[in-house]
Short mmCIF file of N, CA and C in Angstrom, two decimals:
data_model
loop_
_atom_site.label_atom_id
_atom_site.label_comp_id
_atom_site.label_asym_id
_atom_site.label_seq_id
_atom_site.Cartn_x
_atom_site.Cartn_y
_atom_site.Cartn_z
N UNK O 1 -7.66 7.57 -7.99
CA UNK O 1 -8.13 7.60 -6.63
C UNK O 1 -7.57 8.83 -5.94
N UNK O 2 -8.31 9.89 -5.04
CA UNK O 2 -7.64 10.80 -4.50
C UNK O 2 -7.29 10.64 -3.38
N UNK O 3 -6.25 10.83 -3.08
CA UNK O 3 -5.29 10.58 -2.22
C UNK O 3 -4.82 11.95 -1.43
N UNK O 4 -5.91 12.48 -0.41
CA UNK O 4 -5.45 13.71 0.46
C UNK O 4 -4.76 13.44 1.42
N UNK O 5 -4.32 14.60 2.17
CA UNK O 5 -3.22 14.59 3.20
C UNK O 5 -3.91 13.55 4.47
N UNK O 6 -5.23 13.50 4.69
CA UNK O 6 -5.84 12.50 5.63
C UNK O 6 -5.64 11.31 5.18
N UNK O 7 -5.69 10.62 4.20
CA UNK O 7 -5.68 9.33 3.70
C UNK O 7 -4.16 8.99 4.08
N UNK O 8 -4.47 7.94 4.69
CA UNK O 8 -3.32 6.97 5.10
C UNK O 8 -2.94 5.66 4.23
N UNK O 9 -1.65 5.10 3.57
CA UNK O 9 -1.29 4.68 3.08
C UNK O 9 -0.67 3.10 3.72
N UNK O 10 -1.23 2.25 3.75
CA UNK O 10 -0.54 0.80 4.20
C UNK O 10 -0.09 -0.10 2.90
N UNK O 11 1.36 -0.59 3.70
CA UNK O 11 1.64 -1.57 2.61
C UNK O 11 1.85 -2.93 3.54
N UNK O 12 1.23 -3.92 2.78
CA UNK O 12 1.24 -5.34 3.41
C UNK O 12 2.31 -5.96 3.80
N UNK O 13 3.00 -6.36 4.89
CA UNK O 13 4.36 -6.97 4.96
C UNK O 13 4.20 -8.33 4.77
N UNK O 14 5.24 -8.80 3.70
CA UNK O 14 5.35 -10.15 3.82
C UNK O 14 4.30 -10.19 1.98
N UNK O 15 4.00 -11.39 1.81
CA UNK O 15 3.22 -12.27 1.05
C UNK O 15 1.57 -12.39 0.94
N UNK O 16 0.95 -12.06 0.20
CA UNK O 16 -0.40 -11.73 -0.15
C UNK O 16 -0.75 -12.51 -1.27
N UNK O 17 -2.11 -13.14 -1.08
CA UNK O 17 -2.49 -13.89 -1.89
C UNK O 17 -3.16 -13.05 -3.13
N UNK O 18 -3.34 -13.28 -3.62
CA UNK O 18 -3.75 -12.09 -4.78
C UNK O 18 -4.73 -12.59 -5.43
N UNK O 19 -4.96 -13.43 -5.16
CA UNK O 19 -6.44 -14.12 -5.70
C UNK O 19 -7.69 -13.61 -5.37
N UNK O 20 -7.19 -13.53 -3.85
CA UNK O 20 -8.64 -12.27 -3.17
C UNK O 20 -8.77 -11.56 -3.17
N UNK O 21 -10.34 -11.10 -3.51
CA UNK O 21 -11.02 -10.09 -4.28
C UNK O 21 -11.61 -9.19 -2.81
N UNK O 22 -12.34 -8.68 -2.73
CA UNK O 22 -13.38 -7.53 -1.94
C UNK O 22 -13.14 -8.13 -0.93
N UNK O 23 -13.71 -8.97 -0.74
CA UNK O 23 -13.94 -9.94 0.82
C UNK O 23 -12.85 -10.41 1.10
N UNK O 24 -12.15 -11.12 0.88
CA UNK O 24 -10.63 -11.54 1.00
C UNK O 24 -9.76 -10.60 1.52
N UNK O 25 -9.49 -9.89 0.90
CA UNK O 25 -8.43 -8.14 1.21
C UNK O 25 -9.33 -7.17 2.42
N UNK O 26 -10.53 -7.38 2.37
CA UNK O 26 -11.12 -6.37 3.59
C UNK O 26 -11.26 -7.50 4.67
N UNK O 27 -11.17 -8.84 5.29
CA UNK O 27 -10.79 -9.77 6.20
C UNK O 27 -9.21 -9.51 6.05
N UNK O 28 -8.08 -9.23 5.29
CA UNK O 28 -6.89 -8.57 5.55
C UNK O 28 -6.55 -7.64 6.37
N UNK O 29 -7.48 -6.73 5.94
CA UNK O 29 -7.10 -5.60 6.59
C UNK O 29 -7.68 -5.25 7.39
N UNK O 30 -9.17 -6.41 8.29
CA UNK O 30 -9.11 -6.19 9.65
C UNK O 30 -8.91 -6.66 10.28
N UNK O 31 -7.46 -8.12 10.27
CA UNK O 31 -7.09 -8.70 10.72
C UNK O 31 -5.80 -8.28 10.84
N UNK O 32 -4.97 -7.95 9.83
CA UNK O 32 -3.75 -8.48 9.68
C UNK O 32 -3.08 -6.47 9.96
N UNK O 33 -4.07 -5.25 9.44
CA UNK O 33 -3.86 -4.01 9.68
C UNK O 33 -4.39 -3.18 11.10
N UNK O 34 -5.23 -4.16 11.32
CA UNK O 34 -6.30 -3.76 12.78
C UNK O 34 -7.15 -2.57 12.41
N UNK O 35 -7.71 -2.11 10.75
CA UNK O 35 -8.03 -1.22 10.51
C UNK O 35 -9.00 -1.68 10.02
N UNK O 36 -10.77 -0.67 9.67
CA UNK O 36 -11.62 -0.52 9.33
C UNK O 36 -11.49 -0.42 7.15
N UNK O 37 -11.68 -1.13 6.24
CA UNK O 37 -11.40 -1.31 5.07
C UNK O 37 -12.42 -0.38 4.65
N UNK O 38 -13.09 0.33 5.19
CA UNK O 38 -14.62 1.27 5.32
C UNK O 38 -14.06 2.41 5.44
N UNK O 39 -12.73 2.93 6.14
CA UNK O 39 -12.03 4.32 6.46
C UNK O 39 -11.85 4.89 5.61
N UNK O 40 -11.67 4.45 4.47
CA UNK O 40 -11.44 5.80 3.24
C UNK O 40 -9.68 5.24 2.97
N UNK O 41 -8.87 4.88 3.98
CA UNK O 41 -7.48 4.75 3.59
C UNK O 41 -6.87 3.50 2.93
N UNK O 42 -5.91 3.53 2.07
CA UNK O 42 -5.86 2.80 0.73
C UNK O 42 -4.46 1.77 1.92
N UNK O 43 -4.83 0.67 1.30
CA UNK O 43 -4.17 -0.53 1.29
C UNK O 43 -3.55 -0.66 0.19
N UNK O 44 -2.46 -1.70 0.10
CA UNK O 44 -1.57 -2.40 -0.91
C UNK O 44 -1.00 -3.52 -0.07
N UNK O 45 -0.96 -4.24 -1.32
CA UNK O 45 -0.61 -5.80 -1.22
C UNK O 45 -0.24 -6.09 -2.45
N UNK O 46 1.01 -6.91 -2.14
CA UNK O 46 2.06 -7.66 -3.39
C UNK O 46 1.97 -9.38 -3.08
N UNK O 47 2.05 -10.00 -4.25
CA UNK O 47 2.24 -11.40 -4.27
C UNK O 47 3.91 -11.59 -3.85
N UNK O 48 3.94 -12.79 -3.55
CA UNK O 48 5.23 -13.31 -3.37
C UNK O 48 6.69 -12.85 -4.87
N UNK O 49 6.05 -12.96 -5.76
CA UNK O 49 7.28 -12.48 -6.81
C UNK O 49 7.57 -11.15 -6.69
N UNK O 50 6.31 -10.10 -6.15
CA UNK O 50 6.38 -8.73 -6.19
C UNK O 50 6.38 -8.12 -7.98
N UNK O 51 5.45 -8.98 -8.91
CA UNK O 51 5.47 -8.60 -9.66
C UNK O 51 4.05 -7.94 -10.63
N UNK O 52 3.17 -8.20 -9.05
CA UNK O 52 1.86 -7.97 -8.92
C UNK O 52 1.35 -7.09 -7.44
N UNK O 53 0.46 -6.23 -7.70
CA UNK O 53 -0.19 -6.08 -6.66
C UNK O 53 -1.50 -5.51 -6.82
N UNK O 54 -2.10 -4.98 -5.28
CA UNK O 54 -3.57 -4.72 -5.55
C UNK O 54 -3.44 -3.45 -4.48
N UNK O 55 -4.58 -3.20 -4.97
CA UNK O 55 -4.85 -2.01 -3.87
C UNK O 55 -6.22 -2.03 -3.15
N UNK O 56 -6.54 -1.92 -1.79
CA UNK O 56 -7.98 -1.66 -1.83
C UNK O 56 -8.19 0.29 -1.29
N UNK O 57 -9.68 -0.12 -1.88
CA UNK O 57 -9.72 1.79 -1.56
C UNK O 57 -11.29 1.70 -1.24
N UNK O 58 -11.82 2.31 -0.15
CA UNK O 58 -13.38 3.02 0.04
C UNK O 58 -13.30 4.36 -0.46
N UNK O 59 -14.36 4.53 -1.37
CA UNK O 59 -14.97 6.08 -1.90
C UNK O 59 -15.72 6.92 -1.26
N UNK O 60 -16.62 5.84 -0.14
CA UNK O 60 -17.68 6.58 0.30
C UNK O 60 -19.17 6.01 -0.22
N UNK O 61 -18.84 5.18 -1.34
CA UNK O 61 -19.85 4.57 -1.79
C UNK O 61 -20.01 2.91 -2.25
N UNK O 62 -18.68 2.70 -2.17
CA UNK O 62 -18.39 1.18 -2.85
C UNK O 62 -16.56 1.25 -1.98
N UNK O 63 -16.69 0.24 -2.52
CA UNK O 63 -14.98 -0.37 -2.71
C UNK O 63 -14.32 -0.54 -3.47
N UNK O 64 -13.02 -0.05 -4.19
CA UNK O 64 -12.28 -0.39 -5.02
C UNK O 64 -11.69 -1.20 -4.70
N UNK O 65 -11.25 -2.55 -6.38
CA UNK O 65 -9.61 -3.34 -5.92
C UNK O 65 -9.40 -3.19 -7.25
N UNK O 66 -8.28 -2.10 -7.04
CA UNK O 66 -7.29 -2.33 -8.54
C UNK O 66 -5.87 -2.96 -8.52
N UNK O 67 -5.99 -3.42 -9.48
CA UNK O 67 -4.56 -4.49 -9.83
C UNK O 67 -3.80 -3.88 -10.90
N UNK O 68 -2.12 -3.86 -10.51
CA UNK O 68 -1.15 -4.05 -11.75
C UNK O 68 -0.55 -5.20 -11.68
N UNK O 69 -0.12 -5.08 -13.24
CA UNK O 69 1.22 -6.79 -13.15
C UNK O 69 1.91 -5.92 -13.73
N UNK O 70 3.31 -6.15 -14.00
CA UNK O 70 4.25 -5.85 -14.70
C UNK O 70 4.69 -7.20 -15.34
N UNK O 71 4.77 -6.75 -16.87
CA UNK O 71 5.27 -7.76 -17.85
C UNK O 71 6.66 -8.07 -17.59
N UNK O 72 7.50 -7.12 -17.00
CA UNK O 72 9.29 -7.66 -16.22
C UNK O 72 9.31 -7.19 -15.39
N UNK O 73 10.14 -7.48 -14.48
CA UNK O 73 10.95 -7.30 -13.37
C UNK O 73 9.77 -7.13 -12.36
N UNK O 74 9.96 -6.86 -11.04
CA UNK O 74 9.67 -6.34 -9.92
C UNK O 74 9.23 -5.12 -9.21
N UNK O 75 8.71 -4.97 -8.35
CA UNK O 75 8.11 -3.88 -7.23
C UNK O 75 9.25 -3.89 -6.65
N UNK O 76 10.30 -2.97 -5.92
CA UNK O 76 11.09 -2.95 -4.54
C UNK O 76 10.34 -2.77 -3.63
N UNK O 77 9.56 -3.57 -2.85
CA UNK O 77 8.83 -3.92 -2.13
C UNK O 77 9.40 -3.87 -0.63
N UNK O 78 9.65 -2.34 0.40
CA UNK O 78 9.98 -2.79 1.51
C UNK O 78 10.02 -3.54 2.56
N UNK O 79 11.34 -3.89 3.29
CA UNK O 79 11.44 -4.94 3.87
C UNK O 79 11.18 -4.04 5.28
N UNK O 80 10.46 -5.17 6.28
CA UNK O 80 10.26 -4.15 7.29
C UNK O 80 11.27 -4.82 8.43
N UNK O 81 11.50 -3.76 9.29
CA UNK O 81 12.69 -4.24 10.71
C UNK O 81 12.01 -5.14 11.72
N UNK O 82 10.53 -4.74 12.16
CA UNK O 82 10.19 -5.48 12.90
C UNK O 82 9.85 -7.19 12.99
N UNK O 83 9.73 -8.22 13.24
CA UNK O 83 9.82 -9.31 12.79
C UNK O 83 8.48 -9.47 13.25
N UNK O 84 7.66 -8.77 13.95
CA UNK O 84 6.24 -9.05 13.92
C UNK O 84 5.14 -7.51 13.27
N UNK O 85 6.14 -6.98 12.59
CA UNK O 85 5.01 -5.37 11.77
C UNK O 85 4.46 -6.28 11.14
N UNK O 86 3.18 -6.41 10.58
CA UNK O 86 2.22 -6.67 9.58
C UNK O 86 1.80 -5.70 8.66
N UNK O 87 2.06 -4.57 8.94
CA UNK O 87 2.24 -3.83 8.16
C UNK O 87 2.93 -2.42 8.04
N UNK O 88 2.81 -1.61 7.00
CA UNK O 88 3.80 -0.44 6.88
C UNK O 88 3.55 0.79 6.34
N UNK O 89 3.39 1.55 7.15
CA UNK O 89 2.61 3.10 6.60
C UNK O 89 4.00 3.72 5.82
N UNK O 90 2.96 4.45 4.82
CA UNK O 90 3.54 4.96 3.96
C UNK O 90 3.24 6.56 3.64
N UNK O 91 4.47 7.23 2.90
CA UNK O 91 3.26 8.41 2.58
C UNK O 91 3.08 8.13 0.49
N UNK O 92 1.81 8.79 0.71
CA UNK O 92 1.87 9.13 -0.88
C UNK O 92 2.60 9.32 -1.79
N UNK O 93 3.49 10.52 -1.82
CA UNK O 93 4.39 10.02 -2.98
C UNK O 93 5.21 9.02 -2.83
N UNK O 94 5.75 8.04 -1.63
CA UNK O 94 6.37 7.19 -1.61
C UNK O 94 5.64 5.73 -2.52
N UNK O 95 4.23 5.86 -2.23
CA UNK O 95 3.04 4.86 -3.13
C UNK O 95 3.53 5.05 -4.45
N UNK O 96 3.65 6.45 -5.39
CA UNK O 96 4.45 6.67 -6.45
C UNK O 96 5.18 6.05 -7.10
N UNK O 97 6.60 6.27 -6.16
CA UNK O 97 7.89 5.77 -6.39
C UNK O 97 7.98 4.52 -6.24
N UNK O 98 6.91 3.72 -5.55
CA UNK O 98 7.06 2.37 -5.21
C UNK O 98 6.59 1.80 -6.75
N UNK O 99 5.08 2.16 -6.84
CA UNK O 99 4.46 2.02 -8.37
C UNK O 99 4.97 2.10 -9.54
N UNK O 100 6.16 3.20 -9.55
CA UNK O 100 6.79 3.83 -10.82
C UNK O 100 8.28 2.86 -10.91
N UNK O 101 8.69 2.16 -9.93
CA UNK O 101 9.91 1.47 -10.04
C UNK O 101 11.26 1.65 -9.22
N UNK O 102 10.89 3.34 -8.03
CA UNK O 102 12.03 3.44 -7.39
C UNK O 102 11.96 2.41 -6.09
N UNK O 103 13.14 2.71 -5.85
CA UNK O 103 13.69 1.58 -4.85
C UNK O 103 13.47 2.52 -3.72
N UNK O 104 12.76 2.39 -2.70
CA UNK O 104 12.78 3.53 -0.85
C UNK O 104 13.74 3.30 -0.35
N UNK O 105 14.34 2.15 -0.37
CA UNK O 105 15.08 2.13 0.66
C UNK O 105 16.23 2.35 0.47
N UNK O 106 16.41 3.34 -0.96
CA UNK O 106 17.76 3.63 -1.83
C UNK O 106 17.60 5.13 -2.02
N UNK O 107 16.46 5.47 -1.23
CA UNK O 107 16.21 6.89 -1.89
C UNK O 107 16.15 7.45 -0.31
N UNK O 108 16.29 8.92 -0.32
CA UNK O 108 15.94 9.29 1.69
C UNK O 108 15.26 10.46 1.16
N UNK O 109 14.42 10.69 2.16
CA UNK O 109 13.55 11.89 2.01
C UNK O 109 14.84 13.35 2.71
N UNK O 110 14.37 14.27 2.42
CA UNK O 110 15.25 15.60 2.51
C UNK O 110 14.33 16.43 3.87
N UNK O 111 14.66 17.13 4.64
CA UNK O 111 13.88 17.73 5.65
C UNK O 111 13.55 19.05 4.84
N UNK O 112 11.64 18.73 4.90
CA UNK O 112 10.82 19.92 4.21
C UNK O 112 10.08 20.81 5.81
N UNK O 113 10.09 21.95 5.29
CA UNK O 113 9.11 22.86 6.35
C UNK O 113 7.72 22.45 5.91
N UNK O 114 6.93 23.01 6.66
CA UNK O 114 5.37 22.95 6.50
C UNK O 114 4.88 23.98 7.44
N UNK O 115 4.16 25.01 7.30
CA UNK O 115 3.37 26.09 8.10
C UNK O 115 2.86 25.20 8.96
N UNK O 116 2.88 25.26 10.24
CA UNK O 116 1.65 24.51 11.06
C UNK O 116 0.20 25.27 10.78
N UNK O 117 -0.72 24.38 11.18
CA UNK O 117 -1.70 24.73 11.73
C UNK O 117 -2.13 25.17 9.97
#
């Protein structure tokens, strides 16, 4: 899935049923994200063990939902501060590190420049 600097990254706070497919996860995410599942920007959602999750994605033409499980252990699945966030923007390579097994909230980002404009 391509993932440009416009695409925005949400991760689900809390517990996700994972059973739901297309319809299920896009009533998620215009309930629970206050966002359009039609925008182009990728969702994620973990089950309660965090040893599963899904993603949804618009192409422009359809909808994706892809799923991993992991055969051991866990996602480090951030915990969020607010006691009412529903959810949690992310950036891209952090989607990565989350996917690949690092822990965020063990890791800190470094201050990068960027040319404006």
């Amino acid at each position: 899935m391509p993932v440009g600097p416009a695409t925005r990254i949400y991760l689900a706070a809390g517990v996700s049923d994972l059973r739901q497919g297309f319809e299920g996860l896009s009533d998620r995410v215009r309930h629970q994200f206050k966002e359009d599942p039609l925008s182009g920007h990728l969702f994620v959602f973990a089950n309660r063990r965090k040893n599963r999750v899904k993603l949804l994605y618009w192409d422009g033409s359809g909808l994706w939902v892809c799923a991993k499980r992991l055969e051991q252990g866990c996602f480090c699945w951030p915990k969020t501060t607010e006691a009412d966030a529903s959810s949690l923007r992310i950036a891209a390579e952090e989607l990565t590190l989350l996917l690949t097994g690092i822990d965020l909230e063990k890791t800190r980002s470094r201050p990068w420049w960027r040319k404006a404009g």
